[in-house]
Structures are given as structure tokens and as C-alpha cells.
CSV table of C-alpha atoms in Angstrom, one decimal:
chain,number,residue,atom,x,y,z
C,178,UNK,CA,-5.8,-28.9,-8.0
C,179,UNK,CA,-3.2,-27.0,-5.9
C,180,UNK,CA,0.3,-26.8,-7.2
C,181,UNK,CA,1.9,-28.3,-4.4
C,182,UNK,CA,-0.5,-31.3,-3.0
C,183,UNK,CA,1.1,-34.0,-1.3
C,184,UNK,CA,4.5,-32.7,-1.2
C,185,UNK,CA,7.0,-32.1,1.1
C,186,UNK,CA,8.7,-28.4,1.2
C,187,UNK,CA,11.7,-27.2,3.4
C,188,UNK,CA,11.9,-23.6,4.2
C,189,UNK,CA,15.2,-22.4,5.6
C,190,UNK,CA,15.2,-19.2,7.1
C,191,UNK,CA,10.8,-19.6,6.2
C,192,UNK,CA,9.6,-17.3,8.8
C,193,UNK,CA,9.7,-13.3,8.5
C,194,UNK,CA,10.1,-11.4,4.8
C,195,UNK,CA,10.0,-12.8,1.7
C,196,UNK,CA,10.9,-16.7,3.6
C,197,UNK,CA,7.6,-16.0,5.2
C,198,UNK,CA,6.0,-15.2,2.2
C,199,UNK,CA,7.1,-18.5,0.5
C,200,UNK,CA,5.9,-20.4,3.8
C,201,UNK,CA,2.9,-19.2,3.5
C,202,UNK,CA,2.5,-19.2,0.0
C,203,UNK,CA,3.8,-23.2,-0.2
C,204,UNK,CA,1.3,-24.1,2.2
C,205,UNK,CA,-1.8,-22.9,0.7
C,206,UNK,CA,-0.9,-25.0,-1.9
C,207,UNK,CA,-0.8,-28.3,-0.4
C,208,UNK,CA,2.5,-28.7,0.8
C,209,UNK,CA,3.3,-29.9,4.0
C,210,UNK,CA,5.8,-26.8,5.0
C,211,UNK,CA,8.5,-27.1,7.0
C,212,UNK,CA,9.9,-23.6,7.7
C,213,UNK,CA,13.1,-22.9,10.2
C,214,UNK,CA,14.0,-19.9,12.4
C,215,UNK,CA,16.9,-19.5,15.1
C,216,UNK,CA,13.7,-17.8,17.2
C,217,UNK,CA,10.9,-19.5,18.8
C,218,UNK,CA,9.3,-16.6,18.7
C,219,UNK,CA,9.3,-16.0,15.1
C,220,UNK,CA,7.8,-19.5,14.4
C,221,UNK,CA,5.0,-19.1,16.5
C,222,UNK,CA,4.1,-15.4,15.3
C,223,UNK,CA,4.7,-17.1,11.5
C,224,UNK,CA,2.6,-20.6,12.3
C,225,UNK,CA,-0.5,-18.1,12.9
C,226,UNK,CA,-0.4,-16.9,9.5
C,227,UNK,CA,-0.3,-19.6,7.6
C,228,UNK,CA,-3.1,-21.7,6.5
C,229,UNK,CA,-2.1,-25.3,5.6
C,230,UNK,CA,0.2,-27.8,7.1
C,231,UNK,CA,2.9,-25.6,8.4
C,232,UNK,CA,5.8,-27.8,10.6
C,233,UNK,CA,7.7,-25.0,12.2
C,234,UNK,CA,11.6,-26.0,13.1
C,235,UNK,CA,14.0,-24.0,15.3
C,236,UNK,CA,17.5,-24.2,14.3
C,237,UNK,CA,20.5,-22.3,13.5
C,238,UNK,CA,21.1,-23.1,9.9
C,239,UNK,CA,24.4,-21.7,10.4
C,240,UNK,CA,25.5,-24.9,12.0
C,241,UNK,CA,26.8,-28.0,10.3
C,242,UNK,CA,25.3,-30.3,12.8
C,243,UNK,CA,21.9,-28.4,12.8
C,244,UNK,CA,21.7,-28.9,8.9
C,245,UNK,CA,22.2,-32.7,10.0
C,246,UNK,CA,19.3,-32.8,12.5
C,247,UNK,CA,16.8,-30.6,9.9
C,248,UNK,CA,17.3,-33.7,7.5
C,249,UNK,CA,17.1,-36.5,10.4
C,250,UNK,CA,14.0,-34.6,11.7
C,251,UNK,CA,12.2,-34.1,8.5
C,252,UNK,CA,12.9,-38.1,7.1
C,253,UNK,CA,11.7,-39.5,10.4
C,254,UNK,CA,8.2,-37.4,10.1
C,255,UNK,CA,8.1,-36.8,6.1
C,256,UNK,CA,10.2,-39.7,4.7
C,257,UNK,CA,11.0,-37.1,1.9
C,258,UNK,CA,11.9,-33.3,0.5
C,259,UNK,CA,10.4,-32.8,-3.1
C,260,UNK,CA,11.2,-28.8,-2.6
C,261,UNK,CA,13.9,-27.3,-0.4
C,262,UNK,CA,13.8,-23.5,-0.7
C,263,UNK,CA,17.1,-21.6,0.9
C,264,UNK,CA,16.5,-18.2,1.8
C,265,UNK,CA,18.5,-18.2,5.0
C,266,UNK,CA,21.1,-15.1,4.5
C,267,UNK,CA,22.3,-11.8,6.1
C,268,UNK,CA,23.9,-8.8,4.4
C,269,UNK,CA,25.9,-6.5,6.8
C,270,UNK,CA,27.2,-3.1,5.5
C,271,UNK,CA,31.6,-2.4,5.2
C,272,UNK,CA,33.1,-1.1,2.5
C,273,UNK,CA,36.4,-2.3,1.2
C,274,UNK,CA,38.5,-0.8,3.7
C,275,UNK,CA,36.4,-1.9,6.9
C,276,UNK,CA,35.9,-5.6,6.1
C,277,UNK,CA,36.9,-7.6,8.4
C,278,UNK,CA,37.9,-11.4,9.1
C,279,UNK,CA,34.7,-11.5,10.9
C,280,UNK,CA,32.7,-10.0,9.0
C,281,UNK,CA,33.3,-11.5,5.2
C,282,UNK,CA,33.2,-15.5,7.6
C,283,UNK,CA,29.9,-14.4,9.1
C,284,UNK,CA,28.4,-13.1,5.5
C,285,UNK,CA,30.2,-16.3,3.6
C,286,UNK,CA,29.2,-18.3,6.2
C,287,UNK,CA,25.6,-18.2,5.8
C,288,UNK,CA,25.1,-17.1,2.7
C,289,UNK,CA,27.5,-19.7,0.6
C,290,UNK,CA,29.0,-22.3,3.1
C,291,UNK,CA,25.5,-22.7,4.5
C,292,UNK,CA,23.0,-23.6,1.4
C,293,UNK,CA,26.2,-26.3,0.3
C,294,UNK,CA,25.9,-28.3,3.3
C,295,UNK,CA,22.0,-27.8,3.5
C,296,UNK,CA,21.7,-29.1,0.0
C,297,UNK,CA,24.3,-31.8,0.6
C,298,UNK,CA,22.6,-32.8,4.1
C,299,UNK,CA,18.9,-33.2,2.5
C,300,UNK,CA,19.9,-34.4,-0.7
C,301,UNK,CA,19.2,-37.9,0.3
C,302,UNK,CA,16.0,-37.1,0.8
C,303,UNK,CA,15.0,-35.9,-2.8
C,304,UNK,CA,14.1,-38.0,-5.4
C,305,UNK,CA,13.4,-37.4,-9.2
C,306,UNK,CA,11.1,-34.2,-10.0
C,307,UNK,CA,12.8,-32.1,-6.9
C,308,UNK,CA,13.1,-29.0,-6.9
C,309,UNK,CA,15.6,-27.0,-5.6
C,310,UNK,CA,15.6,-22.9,-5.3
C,311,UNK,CA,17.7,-20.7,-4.1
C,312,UNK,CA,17.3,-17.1,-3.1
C,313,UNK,CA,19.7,-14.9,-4.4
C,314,UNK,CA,19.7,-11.6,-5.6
C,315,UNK,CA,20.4,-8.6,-8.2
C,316,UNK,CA,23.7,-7.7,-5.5
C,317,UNK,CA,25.4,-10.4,-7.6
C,318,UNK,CA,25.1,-8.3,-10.9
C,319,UNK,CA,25.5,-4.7,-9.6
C,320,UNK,CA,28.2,-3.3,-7.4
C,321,UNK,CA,26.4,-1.6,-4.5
C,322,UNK,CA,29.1,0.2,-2.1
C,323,UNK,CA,29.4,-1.1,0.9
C,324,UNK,CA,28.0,-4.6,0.0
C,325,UNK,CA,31.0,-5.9,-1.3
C,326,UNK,CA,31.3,-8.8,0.6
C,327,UNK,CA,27.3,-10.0,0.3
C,328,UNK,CA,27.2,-9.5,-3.6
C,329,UNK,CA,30.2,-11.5,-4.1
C,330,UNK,CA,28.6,-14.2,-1.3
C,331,UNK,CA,25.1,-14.0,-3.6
C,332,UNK,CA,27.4,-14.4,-7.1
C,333,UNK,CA,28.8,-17.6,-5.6
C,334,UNK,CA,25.4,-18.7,-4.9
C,335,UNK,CA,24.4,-18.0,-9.0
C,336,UNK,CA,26.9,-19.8,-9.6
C,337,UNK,CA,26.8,-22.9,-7.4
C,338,UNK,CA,23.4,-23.3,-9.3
C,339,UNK,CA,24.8,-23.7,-12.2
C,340,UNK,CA,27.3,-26.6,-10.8
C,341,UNK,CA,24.5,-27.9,-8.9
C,342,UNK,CA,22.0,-28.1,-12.2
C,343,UNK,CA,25.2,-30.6,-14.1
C,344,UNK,CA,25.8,-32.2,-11.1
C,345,UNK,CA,21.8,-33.3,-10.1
C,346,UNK,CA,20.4,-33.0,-13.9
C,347,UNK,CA,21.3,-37.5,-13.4
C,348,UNK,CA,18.5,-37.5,-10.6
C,349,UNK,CA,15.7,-35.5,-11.8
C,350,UNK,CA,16.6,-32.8,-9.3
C,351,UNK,CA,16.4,-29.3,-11.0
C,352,UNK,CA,18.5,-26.3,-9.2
C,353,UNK,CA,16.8,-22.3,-9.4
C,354,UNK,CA,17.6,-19.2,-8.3
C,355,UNK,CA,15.2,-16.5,-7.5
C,356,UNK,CA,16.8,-12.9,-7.3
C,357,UNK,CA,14.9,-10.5,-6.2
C,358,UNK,CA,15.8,-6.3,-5.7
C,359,UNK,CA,14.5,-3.8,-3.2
C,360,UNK,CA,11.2,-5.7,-1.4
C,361,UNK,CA,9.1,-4.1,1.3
C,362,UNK,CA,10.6,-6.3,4.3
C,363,UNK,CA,10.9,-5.2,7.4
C,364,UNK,CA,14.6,-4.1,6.4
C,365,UNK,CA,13.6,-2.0,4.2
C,366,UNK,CA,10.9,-0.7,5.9
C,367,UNK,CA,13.3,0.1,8.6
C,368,UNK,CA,15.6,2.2,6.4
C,369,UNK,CA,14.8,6.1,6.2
C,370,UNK,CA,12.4,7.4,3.2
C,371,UNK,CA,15.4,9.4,1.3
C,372,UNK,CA,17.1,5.9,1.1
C,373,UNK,CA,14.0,4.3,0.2
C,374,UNK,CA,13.1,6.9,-2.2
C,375,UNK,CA,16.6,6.9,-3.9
C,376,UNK,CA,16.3,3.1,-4.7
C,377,UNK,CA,12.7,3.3,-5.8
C,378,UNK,CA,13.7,6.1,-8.5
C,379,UNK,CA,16.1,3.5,-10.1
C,380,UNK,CA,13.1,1.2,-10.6
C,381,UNK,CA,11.2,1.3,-14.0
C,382,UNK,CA,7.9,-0.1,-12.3
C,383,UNK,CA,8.4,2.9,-9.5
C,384,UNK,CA,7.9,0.6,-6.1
C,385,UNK,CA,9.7,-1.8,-4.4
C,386,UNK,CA,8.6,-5.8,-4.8
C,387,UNK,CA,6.0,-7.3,-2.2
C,388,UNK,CA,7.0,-10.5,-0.5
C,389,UNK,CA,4.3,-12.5,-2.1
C,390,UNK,CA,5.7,-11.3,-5.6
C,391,UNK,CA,9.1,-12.6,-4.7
C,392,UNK,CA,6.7,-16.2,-3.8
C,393,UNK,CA,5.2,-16.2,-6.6
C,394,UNK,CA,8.0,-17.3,-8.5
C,395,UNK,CA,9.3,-19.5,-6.0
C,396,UNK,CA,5.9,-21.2,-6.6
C,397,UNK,CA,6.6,-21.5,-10.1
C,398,UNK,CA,10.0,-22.7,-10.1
C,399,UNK,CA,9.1,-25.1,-7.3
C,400,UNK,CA,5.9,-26.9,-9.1
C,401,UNK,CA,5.7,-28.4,-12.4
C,402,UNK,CA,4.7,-25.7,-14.1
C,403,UNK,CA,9.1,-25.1,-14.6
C,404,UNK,CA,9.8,-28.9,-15.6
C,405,UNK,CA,11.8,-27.6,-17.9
C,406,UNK,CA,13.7,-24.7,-16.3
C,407,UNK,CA,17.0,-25.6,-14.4
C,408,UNK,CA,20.2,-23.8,-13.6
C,409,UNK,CA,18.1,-20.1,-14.5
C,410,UNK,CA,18.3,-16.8,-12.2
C,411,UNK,CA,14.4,-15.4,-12.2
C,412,UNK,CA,14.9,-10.9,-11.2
C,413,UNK,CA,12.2,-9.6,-9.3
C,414,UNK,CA,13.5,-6.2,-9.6
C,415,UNK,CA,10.6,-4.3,-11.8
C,416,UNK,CA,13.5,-4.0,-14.4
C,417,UNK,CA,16.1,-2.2,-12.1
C,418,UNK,CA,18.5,-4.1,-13.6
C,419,UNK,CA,16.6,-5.6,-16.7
C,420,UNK,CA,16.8,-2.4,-18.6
């Protein structure tokens, strides 16, 4: 039997990377997969790969009132969220003394003020056994120059899960994070091979994750296989920061 049949999975930020991955991953195991994007065109090119019930969503998850009408949309079609996966996030490069205003509101903004109000708007919508997972990562246990601002933005996220796990343990609802390191995404495919080669030496299993890796244990922590995991940071780093 598939892991996720018959429920109901929101994706923010589901279509390109490691988001993708999960989309694509969620729906091949039953779930009907909602999956957002601020791009049309990114949802289309993403509904092609996916094989399952894939419910593609543009909105800015950024926005307050766009949180609102994901949760409006989704009860009025799906009556219900049993797994809301947040993966929506950005990470700009500026050291300490070129950080701006601007620049820590944008990085906050998405990656800490955003997942609060997406969990608050679609909590409503979850009932006992949800699952809630969050994806952070290893920047909020290193200090990586010039990412400053996003490792403290992903700490806060670690850290809200923990809050989140007391607050919702009453409900059923269990809270996850998922941290992964270096992944072959289009970033990374995008930076030059010295760079990439400098991060892969730091790596004990010598190569950077694959998106589906990173999905396979948002599978896990999203199915019942983890009933009894809650308020726990997963690394998929191949031990960079393990050993």
C-alpha cells in the first residue's frame, strides 16, 4: 500500500529542487499534492513530471493574504491537510558588514515570518495524525561567511519546531525538520566547480545529496512510519557536519 494514500499534502515552494522532488515523490505515493510556485511556468514544467494527483497553486507565499487563500482554496477542494511540507525559502549572500534592512526582511521574511503564518493559516485544516515538516538546514549549526543572516533565519526555524511540537503534541499534529547540506539543485549546479569541489571535500560520503534523497525523508517523517518522531532535525549532509 502506498505510504501516503488518501491523504492530502501541501507543498510550499513544491516545484523546482528538492520542493520538486518531494512533490513528486508525495504523489507517487497516493497523496493528492498540492504544490505552490510564484511562476506559472514552473508549475506547468513541474505538473509534467509528476505522476499522481498533482494540484498545482500559484501564489506568493511571501504574502499574508496569499497564505489565507492557499488554505481557503485547499478546504473548498480537499476539506483537509494531513501533511503540509514548507520548503519555500531564499538565501542571499552579505557578510556582516553589507547586510542591509532589506536584505535580513527579505531573508526573515520568507524563511521565518512565512512558515508561522502558513502553519497558523492551514492549521485549521489538520486534524490528529498530521504531519508537519519543515525544511531547514545544516546553515543553522555551522557559520558559513556570508550567510549570516539565512543561518540564523534557518536556526529560528529549528527552533520554532520545537515550540510548535509542545504547542500541537494536544492535537495529534507532530512538527519535523528536515536539514539537508550541499544538494545538486540547480543553485548549486550553477556555482563554479572550484566552489563545488571545495564543499564536496568537506563531505565524508564525497558528493553532494540528490533531491530525491532529501524526499526520502520527508516521506518518512510525513507517513506513519515516524509516529513516534516529533520536534527532531533529520541532516542530509553525508556526515559534513555529523562527524
Amino acid at each position: 500500500m502506498s505510504r501516503l494514500e488518501n491523504k492530502v499534502a501541501l507543498i510550499l515552494g513544491g516545484a523546482k529542487g528538492i520542493g520538486l522532488a518531494i512533490s513528486q515523490r508525495f504523489a507517487r505515493e497516493g497523496a493528492t499534492t498540492w504544490l505552490t510556485s510564484r511562476r506559472e511556468e514552473e508549475l506547468d514544467a513541474a505538473s509534467n513530471t509528476i505522476e499522481g494527483t498533482a494540484r498545482p497553486l500559484r501564489a506568493d507565499v511571501s504574502q499574508l493574504s496569499e497564505l489565507t487563500r492557499i488554505a481557503e482554496v485547499i478546504k473548498t477542494e480537499s476539506g483537509q491537510v494531513d501533511v503540509l511540507v514548507i520548503n519555500a525559502g531564499m538565501a542571499e549572500y552579505a557578510t556582516i558588514d553589507e547586510v542591509t534592512p532589506p536584505h535580513f526582511e527579505a531573508v526573515f521574511g520568507l524563511n521565518v515570518r512565512s512558515p508561522l503564518f502558513a502553519l497558523q493559516a492551514v492549521l485549521p485544516l489538520m486534524k490528529q495524525g498530521g504531519s508537519v515538516v519543515l525544511i531547514g538546514s545544516i546553515a543553522d549549526v555551522i557559520g558559513t561567511p556570508g550567510y549570516g543572516v539565512y543561518g540564523a533565519s534557518k536556526a529560528a526555524l529549528r527552533s520554532f519546531a520545537r515550540t510548535w511540537t509542545q504547542e500541537l503534541s494536544a492535537r495529534g499534529i507532530r512538527v519535523n525538520v528536515v536539514a539537508p547540506g550541499p544538494a545538486d539543485t540547480d543553485m548549486m549546479l550553477a556555482a563554479s566547480e572550484e566552489v563545488r569541489n571545495a564543499l564536496i571535500s568537506t563531505i565524508p560520503l564525497a558528493r553532494m545529496a540528490r533531491p530525491e534523497e532529501v524526499a526520502n525523508v520527508a516521506l518518512f517523517l510525513a507517513s506513519d512510519e515516524s509516529s513516534y518522531i516529533a520536534g527532531a532535525e533529520i541532516c542530509v549532509d553525508g556526515g559534513m557536519t555529523q562527524v
